[in-house]
Coordinates of C-alpha atoms in Angstrom, one line a residue:
M1179 CA 23.9 3.7 11.9
S1180 CA 25.9 6.8 12.3
D1181 CA 28.1 6.7 9.2
S1182 CA 26.4 8.6 6.4
S1183 CA 27.7 6.2 3.7
G1184 CA 25.0 3.7 4.6
K1185 CA 22.3 6.4 4.6
L1186 CA 19.6 6.9 1.9
K1187 CA 19.7 10.0 -0.3
L1188 CA 16.6 11.9 -1.6
G1189 CA 16.6 10.0 -4.9
A1190 CA 16.6 6.6 -3.1
L1191 CA 13.7 7.7 -0.8
V1192 CA 11.6 9.0 -3.8
A1193 CA 12.2 5.7 -5.5
L1194 CA 11.0 3.9 -2.4
V1195 CA 7.8 5.9 -2.5
V1196 CA 7.3 5.6 -6.3
G1197 CA 8.5 2.0 -6.3
S1198 CA 6.1 0.8 -3.6
M1199 CA 3.1 2.8 -5.0
I1200 CA 3.6 1.7 -8.6
G1201 CA 3.2 -2.1 -8.4
G1202 CA 0.6 -3.9 -10.4
G1203 CA -2.4 -1.7 -9.7
I1204 CA -1.8 0.9 -12.4
F1205 CA -1.5 -1.8 -15.1
S1206 CA -5.1 -2.9 -14.4
L1207 CA -6.4 0.6 -13.9
P1208 CA -8.3 1.1 -17.2
Q1209 CA -10.5 -2.0 -16.7
N1210 CA -10.8 -1.7 -12.9
M1211 CA -12.1 1.9 -13.2
A1212 CA -14.4 1.3 -16.2
A1213 CA -16.0 -1.6 -14.3
S1214 CA -17.0 0.7 -11.5
A1215 CA -17.7 4.1 -13.0
G1216 CA -18.3 6.2 -16.1
V1217 CA -16.2 9.1 -17.3
G1218 CA -17.9 11.8 -15.2
A1219 CA -17.7 9.9 -12.0
V1220 CA -14.1 9.0 -12.7
L1221 CA -13.2 12.7 -13.0
I1222 CA -15.1 13.6 -9.8
G1223 CA -13.5 10.7 -8.0
W1224 CA -10.0 11.6 -9.0
G1225 CA -10.6 15.2 -7.9
I1226 CA -11.7 14.0 -4.4
T1227 CA -8.9 11.4 -4.2
A1228 CA -6.2 13.9 -5.3
V1229 CA -7.2 16.3 -2.4
G1230 CA -7.6 13.5 0.1
M1231 CA -4.4 11.7 -0.7
L1232 CA -2.4 15.0 -1.0
T1233 CA -3.5 16.0 2.5
L1234 CA -2.3 12.5 3.7
A1235 CA 1.0 13.1 1.9
F1236 CA 1.3 16.5 3.7
V1237 CA 0.5 14.8 7.0
F1238 CA 3.5 12.5 6.6
Q1239 CA 5.6 15.5 5.5
T1240 CA 4.5 17.6 8.5
L1241 CA 5.0 14.8 11.0
A1242 CA 8.5 14.0 9.6
N1243 CA 9.5 17.6 10.2
R1244 CA 7.7 18.3 13.5
K1245 CA 8.5 15.0 15.2
P1246 CA 12.0 14.2 13.9
D1247 CA 12.6 11.9 16.9
L1248 CA 9.9 9.5 15.8
D1249 CA 11.3 6.8 13.6
G1250 CA 9.3 4.2 11.7
G1251 CA 6.5 6.4 10.3
V1252 CA 2.9 5.2 10.5
Y1253 CA 3.4 3.0 13.6
A1254 CA 5.4 5.6 15.6
Y1255 CA 2.7 8.2 15.1
A1256 CA -0.1 5.9 16.3
K1257 CA 2.0 5.0 19.4
A1258 CA 2.9 8.6 20.3
G1259 CA -0.6 9.8 19.9
F1260 CA -2.8 7.0 21.2
G1261 CA -0.7 4.6 23.3
D1262 CA 1.3 1.4 23.0
Y1263 CA -1.4 -1.0 21.9
M1264 CA -2.6 1.4 19.1
G1265 CA 1.1 1.7 18.0
F1266 CA 1.5 -2.0 18.0
S1267 CA -1.8 -2.5 16.1
S1268 CA -0.6 -0.1 13.4
A1269 CA 2.7 -1.9 13.0
W1270 CA 1.0 -5.3 13.0
G1271 CA -1.8 -4.3 10.6
Y1272 CA 0.7 -2.6 8.3
W1273 CA 3.0 -5.6 8.3
I1274 CA 0.2 -8.1 7.5
S1275 CA -1.1 -5.8 4.8
A1276 CA 2.4 -5.5 3.2
W1277 CA 3.2 -9.2 3.0
L1278 CA -0.4 -10.1 1.9
G1279 CA 0.1 -7.6 -0.9
N1280 CA 3.4 -9.4 -1.8
V1281 CA 1.5 -12.7 -2.2
G1282 CA -0.8 -10.9 -4.6
Y1283 CA 2.2 -9.4 -6.5
F1284 CA 3.7 -12.9 -7.0
V1285 CA 0.4 -14.3 -8.4
L1286 CA 0.0 -11.3 -10.7
L1287 CA 3.7 -11.5 -11.8
F1288 CA 3.4 -15.2 -12.8
S1289 CA 0.0 -14.7 -14.4
T1290 CA 1.7 -12.0 -16.6
L1291 CA 4.5 -14.4 -17.4
G1292 CA 1.7 -16.8 -18.4
Y1293 CA 1.2 -14.5 -21.4
F1294 CA 4.5 -15.7 -22.7
F1295 CA 4.8 -19.1 -21.0
P1296 CA 1.3 -20.9 -20.7
I1297 CA 2.7 -23.3 -18.0
F1298 CA 2.2 -20.5 -15.5
G1299 CA -1.5 -20.1 -16.2
E1300 CA -3.3 -17.5 -14.0
G1301 CA -0.3 -17.4 -11.6
N1302 CA -1.6 -20.1 -9.3
T1303 CA -0.5 -23.4 -11.1
P1304 CA 2.1 -25.6 -9.4
A1305 CA 4.8 -24.3 -11.8
A1306 CA 3.9 -20.7 -10.9
I1307 CA 4.0 -21.4 -7.2
I1308 CA 7.4 -23.1 -7.5
G1309 CA 8.7 -20.2 -9.6
A1310 CA 7.3 -17.6 -7.1
S1311 CA 8.9 -19.5 -4.2
I1312 CA 12.4 -19.5 -5.9
L1313 CA 12.0 -15.8 -6.6
L1314 CA 10.9 -15.0 -3.1
W1315 CA 14.0 -16.5 -1.5
A1316 CA 16.2 -14.9 -4.2
V1317 CA 14.8 -11.5 -3.1
H1318 CA 15.2 -12.5 0.5
F1319 CA 18.9 -13.2 0.2
L1320 CA 19.4 -10.1 -1.9
V1321 CA 18.0 -7.9 0.9
L1322 CA 20.1 -9.8 3.5
R1323 CA 23.1 -8.4 1.7
G1324 CA 22.2 -4.8 2.7
I1325 CA 19.4 -2.2 2.7
K1326 CA 21.4 0.3 0.7
E1327 CA 22.3 -2.2 -2.1
A1328 CA 18.6 -3.2 -2.3
A1329 CA 17.5 0.4 -2.3
F1330 CA 19.9 1.0 -5.3
I1331 CA 18.4 -1.9 -7.2
N1332 CA 15.0 -0.5 -6.4
L1333 CA 16.0 2.9 -7.9
V1334 CA 17.0 1.1 -11.1
T1335 CA 13.7 -0.9 -11.4
T1336 CA 11.7 2.3 -10.6
V1337 CA 13.3 4.1 -13.5
A1338 CA 12.7 1.0 -15.7
K1339 CA 9.0 0.8 -14.9
V1340 CA 8.3 4.5 -15.5
V1341 CA 9.5 4.2 -19.1
P1342 CA 6.7 2.0 -20.5
L1343 CA 4.1 4.1 -18.5
A1344 CA 5.5 7.3 -20.1
L1345 CA 5.4 5.7 -23.6
F1346 CA 1.8 4.6 -23.0
A1347 CA 0.8 8.1 -22.0
L1348 CA 2.6 9.6 -25.1
I1349 CA 1.1 7.2 -27.6
C1350 CA -2.4 7.4 -26.2
L1351 CA -2.2 11.2 -26.1
F1352 CA -2.0 11.2 -29.9
A1353 CA -4.6 8.5 -30.4
F1354 CA -7.1 10.1 -27.9
R1355 CA -10.5 10.8 -29.4
L1356 CA -12.8 13.3 -27.7
D1357 CA -16.0 11.8 -29.3
I1358 CA -15.3 8.4 -27.5
F1359 CA -14.4 10.2 -24.3
T1360 CA -17.6 12.3 -24.2
A1361 CA -20.0 9.7 -25.7
D1362 CA -21.7 8.7 -22.4
I1363 CA -20.2 10.8 -19.6
W1364 CA -22.6 9.9 -16.8
A1365 CA -22.8 6.2 -17.9
V1366 CA -26.6 6.5 -18.6
G1367 CA -26.2 3.6 -21.0
T1368 CA -25.0 1.3 -18.3
P1369 CA -27.6 1.5 -15.5
E1370 CA -26.0 -1.4 -13.6
L1371 CA -23.2 1.0 -12.4
G1372 CA -25.8 2.8 -10.2
S1373 CA -26.1 6.5 -9.4
V1374 CA -23.1 8.9 -10.0
M1375 CA -22.5 9.0 -6.2
N1376 CA -22.4 5.2 -6.1
Q1377 CA -20.0 5.2 -9.0
V1378 CA -17.7 7.7 -7.3
R1379 CA -17.7 5.6 -4.1
N1380 CA -16.8 2.4 -6.0
M1381 CA -14.2 4.1 -8.1
M1382 CA -12.5 5.7 -5.1
L1383 CA -12.1 2.3 -3.5
V1384 CA -10.0 1.3 -6.4
T1385 CA -7.9 4.4 -6.0
V1386 CA -6.9 3.4 -2.5
W1387 CA -5.4 0.2 -3.7
V1388 CA -3.1 2.1 -6.1
F1389 CA -1.9 4.7 -3.5
I1390 CA -0.7 2.3 -0.9
G1391 CA 3.0 3.0 -0.4
I1392 CA 2.7 6.8 0.0
E1393 CA 4.2 6.3 3.5
G1394 CA 7.2 4.5 2.2
A1395 CA 9.8 7.2 2.9
S1396 CA 8.5 7.8 6.5
I1397 CA 9.1 4.2 7.4
F1398 CA 12.7 4.5 6.5
S1399 CA 13.1 7.9 8.3
S1400 CA 15.9 6.6 10.6
R1401 CA 18.0 5.6 7.5
A1402 CA 17.6 8.9 5.6
E1403 CA 20.7 11.0 5.1
K1404 CA 18.8 14.2 5.8
R1405 CA 15.6 14.2 7.9
S1406 CA 14.0 16.9 5.8
D1407 CA 14.3 14.6 2.7
V1408 CA 11.6 12.3 4.1
G1409 CA 8.8 14.8 3.7
K1410 CA 10.1 16.0 0.3
A1411 CA 10.3 12.4 -1.0
T1412 CA 6.7 11.7 0.1
V1413 CA 5.3 14.7 -1.7
I1414 CA 7.4 14.3 -4.9
G1415 CA 6.7 10.6 -5.1
F1416 CA 2.9 11.2 -4.6
I1417 CA 2.6 13.9 -7.3
T1418 CA 4.6 11.7 -9.8
V1419 CA 2.4 8.7 -9.2
L1420 CA -0.8 10.7 -9.2
L1421 CA 0.1 12.2 -12.6
F1422 CA 0.7 8.7 -14.1
L1423 CA -2.5 7.2 -12.6
V1424 CA -4.7 10.0 -13.9
L1425 CA -3.1 10.0 -17.4
V1426 CA -3.4 6.2 -17.7
N1427 CA -7.0 6.2 -16.6
V1428 CA -8.3 9.3 -18.4
L1429 CA -6.5 8.7 -21.8
S1430 CA -7.8 5.1 -21.9
L1431 CA -11.3 6.4 -21.8
G1432 CA -10.7 8.3 -25.0
I1433 CA -9.3 5.2 -26.8
M1434 CA -12.0 2.7 -26.0
T1435 CA -15.6 3.1 -24.6
Q1436 CA -16.4 2.4 -20.9
P1437 CA -18.3 -0.8 -21.7
E1438 CA -15.4 -2.0 -23.9
L1439 CA -12.8 -1.2 -21.2
A1440 CA -14.9 -2.9 -18.5
K1441 CA -14.7 -6.2 -20.4
L1442 CA -10.9 -6.3 -20.9
Q1443 CA -8.7 -8.9 -19.3
N1444 CA -6.0 -7.6 -16.9
P1445 CA -3.4 -6.2 -17.2
S1446 CA -5.8 -4.0 -19.2
M1447 CA -3.2 -1.4 -20.2
A1448 CA -1.7 -4.0 -22.5
A1449 CA -5.0 -4.4 -24.3
V1450 CA -5.5 -0.6 -24.6
L1451 CA -2.1 -0.1 -26.2
E1452 CA -2.6 -3.2 -28.4
H1453 CA -5.8 -1.5 -29.7
V1454 CA -3.7 1.5 -30.8
V1455 CA -0.4 0.1 -32.1
G1456 CA -0.9 -3.7 -32.5
H1457 CA 0.7 -6.7 -30.8
W1458 CA 4.0 -5.1 -29.7
G1459 CA 2.1 -2.7 -27.5
A1460 CA 0.8 -5.6 -25.4
V1461 CA 4.3 -7.0 -25.2
L1462 CA 5.8 -3.7 -24.1
I1463 CA 3.2 -3.3 -21.3
S1464 CA 3.6 -6.9 -20.2
V1465 CA 7.4 -6.5 -19.9
G1466 CA 6.9 -3.2 -18.1
L1467 CA 4.5 -4.9 -15.6
I1468 CA 7.0 -7.7 -14.9
I1469 CA 9.8 -5.2 -14.2
S1470 CA 7.4 -3.1 -12.1
L1471 CA 6.3 -6.1 -10.0
L1472 CA 9.9 -7.2 -9.4
G1473 CA 10.7 -3.7 -8.2
A1474 CA 7.5 -3.4 -6.0
L1475 CA 8.2 -6.8 -4.5
L1476 CA 11.7 -5.5 -3.4
S1477 CA 10.2 -2.3 -2.0
W1478 CA 7.7 -4.1 0.0
V1479 CA 10.0 -6.8 1.3
L1480 CA 12.2 -3.9 2.6
L1481 CA 9.2 -2.1 4.1
C1482 CA 7.9 -5.3 5.9
A1483 CA 11.2 -6.0 7.6
E1484 CA 11.7 -2.3 8.5
I1485 CA 8.3 -1.8 10.2
M1486 CA 8.8 -4.8 12.5
F1487 CA 12.4 -3.8 13.2
A1488 CA 11.5 -0.2 14.1
A1489 CA 8.7 -1.4 16.4
A1490 CA 11.0 -3.9 18.1
K1491 CA 13.6 -1.2 18.7
D1492 CA 11.4 0.6 21.1
H1493 CA 9.9 -2.6 22.7
T1494 CA 6.5 -2.5 21.0
M1495 CA 7.4 -5.8 19.3
P1496 CA 9.3 -8.6 20.9
E1497 CA 13.1 -8.5 21.3
F1498 CA 13.9 -11.2 18.7
L1499 CA 12.7 -9.0 15.9
R1500 CA 15.4 -6.4 16.7
R1501 CA 18.4 -8.6 15.7
E1502 CA 20.4 -7.3 12.7
N1503 CA 22.9 -9.3 10.7
A1504 CA 26.5 -8.1 9.8
N1505 CA 25.1 -5.9 7.0
Q1506 CA 22.7 -4.1 9.4
V1507 CA 19.6 -5.8 7.9
P1508 CA 16.8 -6.8 10.4
A1509 CA 17.3 -10.5 9.6
N1510 CA 14.7 -12.1 12.0
A1511 CA 12.0 -9.7 10.8
L1512 CA 12.8 -10.6 7.2
W1513 CA 12.7 -14.4 7.9
L1514 CA 9.4 -14.1 9.7
T1515 CA 7.9 -12.0 6.8
N1516 CA 9.0 -14.2 4.0
A1517 CA 8.0 -17.4 5.8
M1518 CA 4.4 -16.0 6.0
V1519 CA 4.5 -15.1 2.2
Q1520 CA 5.7 -18.7 1.5
I1521 CA 2.8 -20.2 3.5
F1522 CA 0.2 -18.1 1.7
L1523 CA 1.7 -18.8 -1.7
V1524 CA 1.1 -22.5 -1.0
I1525 CA -2.5 -21.7 0.1
T1526 CA -3.2 -19.9 -3.2
L1527 CA -2.6 -23.3 -4.9
F1528 CA -5.7 -24.6 -3.1
S1529 CA -8.0 -21.6 -2.9
N1530 CA -8.4 -19.6 -6.1
S1531 CA -11.2 -17.3 -5.0
T1532 CA -9.6 -15.9 -1.8
Y1533 CA -6.7 -14.2 -3.6
L1534 CA -8.5 -11.0 -4.7
S1535 CA -10.3 -10.8 -1.4
L1536 CA -7.0 -11.0 0.4
I1537 CA -5.7 -8.0 -1.5
Y1538 CA -8.9 -6.1 -0.5
L1539 CA -8.4 -7.3 3.1
A1540 CA -4.8 -6.2 3.0
T1541 CA -5.9 -2.7 2.0
S1542 CA -8.5 -2.4 4.7
M1543 CA -5.8 -3.3 7.2
I1544 CA -3.6 -0.4 6.0
L1545 CA -6.4 2.1 6.4
V1546 CA -6.2 1.9 10.2
P1547 CA -2.6 3.1 10.4
Y1548 CA -3.4 5.9 7.9
L1549 CA -6.3 6.9 10.2
W1550 CA -4.1 7.2 13.3
S1551 CA -1.4 9.2 11.4
A1552 CA -3.9 11.7 10.3
A1553 CA -5.5 11.9 13.7
Y1554 CA -2.1 12.4 15.4
A1555 CA -1.2 15.3 13.0
F1556 CA -4.6 16.9 13.7
L1557 CA -4.1 16.4 17.5
L1558 CA -0.7 18.1 17.4
A1559 CA -2.1 21.2 15.6
L1560 CA -5.2 21.2 17.9
R1561 CA -3.0 21.2 21.1
S1562 CA -0.5 23.6 19.5
E1563 CA 2.2 21.1 20.3
T1564 CA 5.5 22.0 18.5
Y1565 CA 3.7 25.1 17.1
E1566 CA 4.7 27.6 19.9
Q1567 CA 6.5 29.9 17.4
A1568 CA 4.4 29.1 14.3
L1569 CA 0.8 30.1 14.7
A1570 CA 0.1 30.7 11.0
E1571 CA 1.4 27.2 10.2
R1572 CA -0.7 25.7 12.9
K1573 CA -3.9 27.0 11.2
K1574 CA -2.9 25.5 7.9
D1575 CA -1.9 22.2 9.4
L1576 CA -5.1 22.0 11.4
I1577 CA -7.1 22.3 8.2
I1578 CA -4.9 19.8 6.3
G1579 CA -5.0 17.3 9.2
G1580 CA -8.8 17.7 9.5
I1581 CA -9.3 16.9 5.8
A1582 CA -6.9 14.0 5.9
L1583 CA -8.7 12.6 9.0
L1584 CA -12.2 12.9 7.3
Y1585 CA -10.8 11.2 4.2
A1586 CA -9.3 8.3 6.2
I1587 CA -12.6 7.9 8.1
W1588 CA -14.5 7.9 4.7
L1589 CA -12.2 5.3 3.3
L1590 CA -12.9 3.0 6.2
Y1591 CA -16.6 3.5 5.6
A1592 CA -16.3 3.0 1.8
G1593 CA -14.4 -0.3 2.5
G1594 CA -17.4 -1.6 4.3
V1595 CA -18.2 -3.4 7.5
K1596 CA -17.3 -6.8 6.0
Y1597 CA -13.6 -6.0 5.7
L1598 CA -13.4 -4.3 9.1
L1599 CA -14.7 -7.5 10.7
L1600 CA -12.4 -9.7 8.7
S1601 CA -9.4 -7.5 9.6
A1602 CA -10.4 -7.8 13.3
L1603 CA -9.8 -11.5 12.8
L1604 CA -6.2 -10.7 11.8
Y1605 CA -5.6 -8.0 14.4
A1606 CA -6.7 -10.1 17.4
P1607 CA -3.9 -12.8 17.4
G1608 CA -1.3 -10.0 17.3
A1609 CA -1.9 -9.4 21.0
I1610 CA 0.3 -12.5 21.7
L1611 CA 3.3 -10.7 20.3
F1612 CA 2.3 -7.5 22.1
A1613 CA 2.0 -9.3 25.4
K1614 CA 5.4 -10.9 24.9
A1615 CA 7.0 -7.5 24.2
K1616 CA 5.4 -6.0 27.4
R1617 CA 6.6 -8.9 29.5
E1618 CA 10.1 -8.5 28.3
V1619 CA 10.2 -5.0 29.7
G1620 CA 8.2 -6.0 32.8
Q1621 CA 5.2 -3.8 32.1
P1622 CA 1.5 -4.6 32.5
V1623 CA 0.1 -5.6 29.1
F1624 CA -2.9 -3.3 28.7
T1625 CA -4.0 0.0 30.2
N1626 CA -7.6 0.2 31.2
V1627 CA -8.6 2.0 28.0
E1628 CA -6.6 -0.6 25.9
K1629 CA -8.5 -3.4 27.6
L1630 CA -11.7 -2.0 26.2
I1631 CA -10.2 -1.5 22.7
F1632 CA -8.8 -5.1 22.8
A1633 CA -12.2 -6.4 23.9
A1634 CA -13.9 -4.7 20.9
V1635 CA -11.3 -6.2 18.6
V1636 CA -11.9 -9.7 20.0
I1637 CA -15.7 -9.3 19.7
G1638 CA -15.2 -8.2 16.0
A1639 CA -12.9 -11.2 15.4
L1640 CA -15.5 -13.6 17.0
V1641 CA -18.3 -12.2 14.9
A1642 CA -16.1 -12.6 11.8
A1643 CA -15.1 -16.2 12.7
F1644 CA -18.8 -17.1 13.2
G1645 CA -19.7 -15.2 10.0
L1646 CA -17.2 -17.3 8.0
Y1647 CA -18.4 -20.5 9.6
D1648 CA -22.1 -19.6 9.1
G1649 CA -21.6 -18.2 5.6
F1650 CA -23.0 -14.7 6.1
L1651 CA -19.4 -13.5 5.6
T1652 CA -17.2 -14.8 2.8
L1653 CA -13.7 -14.1 1.8

């Protein structure tokens, strides 16, 4: 697309980052955090998370500026640094993670609508699944009309979802009570939360779920009007979202005590505001959540199709995913994505328990692409690649890349072996598409090193499959 009229401006890119990061997570944050940590641990955890995630945002900014020829963000960095199969795995993992997240959004959306219309229940009744399916295909045909139009609607919903969050912060700021906030800082009264270190670890796992989407702008790098806007949008979007997350979390802890918050039903922000201003507070937050989820769904449908399309453009994914319709939308990638969402929506009718586990699984699948991006930025600085004239910048980027890499490794560790094994189960079948893409360009499927990596993935998948069968692993 050479004509600049179809390109995305800075505002649209920032909205893609904010829109994909603010989904449903922030609305459940007060309860999710209180269930895993006391006030002190929450503050420590946010400090570490802010540094870790900020270095990750800087990594995406640096890579967008240093490697302007690489389109498609997370997946292109893995491919450039660590070969075709790692690149493919990043795109595949990211894609699965994104549409699994969308299934979760649909369930949460209809469970929120259940607040007003009991027929939708917890979001997994037959009525809710039919409603979600109709909405899914409505979004599908909206996106088929054009990325730029969809990005504009996303900009509108992003503004609309920020309003209730800002109102919540403002009202809670005045209702905040220091005596409630400081009553039991280290959660001594709730020994079941474990040591402070344990609380920090559990709390930081929740923070990962709410930061996914930080790479939103870099995925659309090829559609940006100005290349430099990609990095700017990432950092602006990140800081905006971080501010909202910390305010929502910390202010809630001065309204209700940690044990009270931990017992709330989600979306817990609604209950916190209701506690301050009465019933209309809960209605305001529920409406905000519905708008927020609709916007996030749109962002993620766009991201899903774009990552497959970008990977197909340079023959990492099979040819058929590269086809665009008359509006320059990757139509085949979109059909494949939403067909998967539809199948899993039907599955949620029959298996209630797996829904939350799928969201956790989705997140552990996205951590692998994050890890490769951080490793690639670190590698560039280490080798002085693209830093011939900029030695001072190289030192700074080496430190930032190093911290981001350690943070990404730590996140994988915190997620636990269970989810790593389960994600191997989802990574392994992807090799079929990878082999197809390689055959199309007449190349051997794996290099020798990649054969070893693939063997490790298959072993992990077999262990996970046996674990699910035997019962020592559960979804």
